[in-house]
Amino acid sequence: MSTAFQEAVWAKLAEIPRGKVTTYKEVAQAVGSPQAVRAVGSACAANPTLVEVPCHRVVQSNGDVGGYARGRLAKINLLKQEGVTVTPDGKVDYLEQYLYRFHPR
DNA sequence: GGGTTGACTGTTC
DNA sequence: CGAACAGCCAACC
């Protein structure tokens, strides 16, 4: 079972184009709760399908890939596969370049 | 109904 | 630059 909040988050994640990434904060803002970044993370963790929902394209605002249901390494590997530069430290380099924003100014 | 936990963020030391 | 503290929201027990 899922809540409206989680579905809203998943819907936003589905909008992220391949080769791009977004931050939990951006998603939180997109769903209307810019402070609910923790809740967004929980929603991603509760995501039922890892293929339909590109949760691996969500990273932390500081560039760190954050966590992943299958492990950080798997997440890093997926991002690299999509053309995102990830440092061995598990951080996305050139984040601003790959960052996908829901709130364009 | 109340308290704890978590795929986080920003500030401060 | 790295580690620690506090703040926030939604879900779970």
Coordinates of C-alpha atoms (C1' of nucleotides) in Angstrom, one line a residue:
Chain A
M1 CA 0.0 0.0 0.0
S2 CA 1.2 3.5 -0.6
T3 CA 0.4 7.0 0.5
A4 CA -0.4 10.0 -1.7
F5 CA 2.9 11.6 -0.6
Q6 CA 4.9 8.7 -1.7
E7 CA 3.2 8.4 -5.0
A8 CA 3.7 12.1 -5.5
V9 CA 7.4 11.6 -4.9
W10 CA 7.6 8.6 -7.2
A11 CA 5.8 10.6 -9.9
K12 CA 8.4 13.3 -9.7
L13 CA 11.3 10.9 -9.9
A14 CA 9.8 9.4 -13.0
E15 CA 10.1 12.8 -14.7
I16 CA 13.8 12.8 -14.3
P17 CA 15.4 12.2 -17.7
R18 CA 18.1 9.6 -18.1
G19 CA 21.6 11.0 -17.6
K20 CA 20.3 13.6 -15.2
V21 CA 20.1 13.6 -11.4
T22 CA 18.1 15.6 -8.8
T23 CA 18.4 16.2 -5.1
Y24 CA 16.1 15.2 -2.3
K25 CA 15.5 18.8 -1.6
E26 CA 14.4 19.5 -5.2
V27 CA 11.9 16.7 -4.9
A28 CA 10.7 17.9 -1.6
Q29 CA 10.0 21.3 -3.1
A30 CA 8.3 19.7 -6.1
V31 CA 5.9 17.8 -3.9
G32 CA 5.2 21.0 -1.9
S33 CA 7.1 20.3 1.3
P34 CA 10.6 21.8 0.9
Q35 CA 11.4 20.8 4.5
A36 CA 10.3 17.2 4.1
V37 CA 13.5 16.0 2.6
R38 CA 13.6 13.2 5.1
A39 CA 10.2 12.1 4.1
V40 CA 11.2 12.1 0.5
G41 CA 14.1 9.8 1.4
S42 CA 11.7 7.5 3.2
A43 CA 9.4 7.5 0.2
C44 CA 12.2 6.5 -2.0
A45 CA 13.2 3.8 0.4
A46 CA 9.6 2.5 0.2
N47 CA 9.6 2.5 -3.6
P48 CA 8.2 -0.8 -4.8
T49 CA 10.0 -0.8 -8.2
L50 CA 13.5 0.2 -8.8
V51 CA 13.2 0.3 -12.6
E52 CA 10.0 2.3 -13.0
V53 CA 11.1 4.7 -10.4
P54 CA 14.6 6.1 -11.1
C55 CA 15.3 6.6 -7.4
H56 CA 18.9 6.1 -8.2
R57 CA 18.9 9.5 -9.9
V58 CA 18.2 11.2 -6.6
V59 CA 21.3 12.4 -4.7
Q60 CA 22.0 14.7 -1.7
S61 CA 22.3 18.4 -2.2
N62 CA 26.0 18.3 -1.3
G63 CA 26.6 15.9 -4.2
D64 CA 26.8 12.7 -2.2
V65 CA 24.9 9.9 -3.8
G66 CA 23.3 9.2 -0.5
G67 CA 21.9 5.8 0.1
Y68 CA 20.2 3.1 -2.0
A69 CA 18.1 0.1 -1.4
R70 CA 20.7 -2.1 -3.2
G71 CA 23.6 -0.3 -1.7
R72 CA 25.5 2.9 -2.5
L73 CA 27.8 1.1 -4.9
A74 CA 25.0 -0.1 -7.1
K75 CA 23.6 3.4 -7.2
I76 CA 26.9 4.9 -8.2
N77 CA 27.3 2.3 -10.8
L78 CA 23.9 3.0 -12.3
L79 CA 24.6 6.8 -12.4
K80 CA 27.9 6.1 -14.1
Q81 CA 26.1 4.0 -16.6
E82 CA 23.8 6.9 -17.4
G83 CA 26.8 9.2 -18.0
V84 CA 26.9 10.9 -14.7
T85 CA 30.4 11.5 -13.3
V86 CA 30.8 10.0 -9.9
T87 CA 33.9 10.2 -7.8
P88 CA 35.2 7.1 -6.0
D89 CA 34.1 8.8 -2.8
G90 CA 30.5 8.3 -3.9
K91 CA 29.9 11.9 -4.8
V92 CA 28.5 13.3 -8.0
D93 CA 31.0 15.6 -9.7
Y94 CA 29.7 18.5 -11.8
L95 CA 26.4 18.1 -10.0
E96 CA 25.0 21.4 -11.3
Q97 CA 25.6 20.1 -14.8
Y98 CA 23.6 17.0 -14.3
L99 CA 21.1 18.4 -11.9
Y100 CA 17.5 18.3 -13.0
R101 CA 15.4 21.0 -11.4
F102 CA 11.6 20.9 -11.0
H103 CA 11.6 24.6 -10.0
P104 CA 13.3 26.5 -12.8
R105 CA 13.8 30.1 -12.0
Chain B
dG1 C1' -2.4 9.4 20.9
dG2 C1' 2.7 9.5 21.7
dG3 C1' 7.6 8.5 20.7
dT4 C1' 11.3 6.7 17.5
dT5 C1' 13.5 6.2 13.0
dG6 C1' 15.1 7.5 8.4
dA7 C1' 18.1 6.7 1.0
dC8 C1' 18.4 14.6 4.3
dT9 C1' 19.9 19.7 4.8
dG10 C1' 22.1 23.6 6.8
dT11 C1' 24.9 25.6 10.3
dT12 C1' 28.7 25.5 13.4
dC13 C1' 33.2 23.9 15.5
Chain C
dC1 C1' 37.8 20.0 4.5
dG2 C1' 35.8 16.8 7.8
dA3 C1' 32.9 15.8 12.0
dA4 C1' 29.1 17.1 15.1
dC5 C1' 24.5 19.2 16.4
dA6 C1' 20.0 20.8 15.5
dG7 C1' 15.7 21.0 12.6
dC8 C1' 12.3 19.4 9.6
dC9 C1' 8.5 16.0 7.7
dA10 C1' 6.2 11.5 6.9
dA11 C1' 5.9 6.7 8.1
dC12 C1' 6.1 3.0 11.5
dC13 C1' 5.6 0.7 16.2

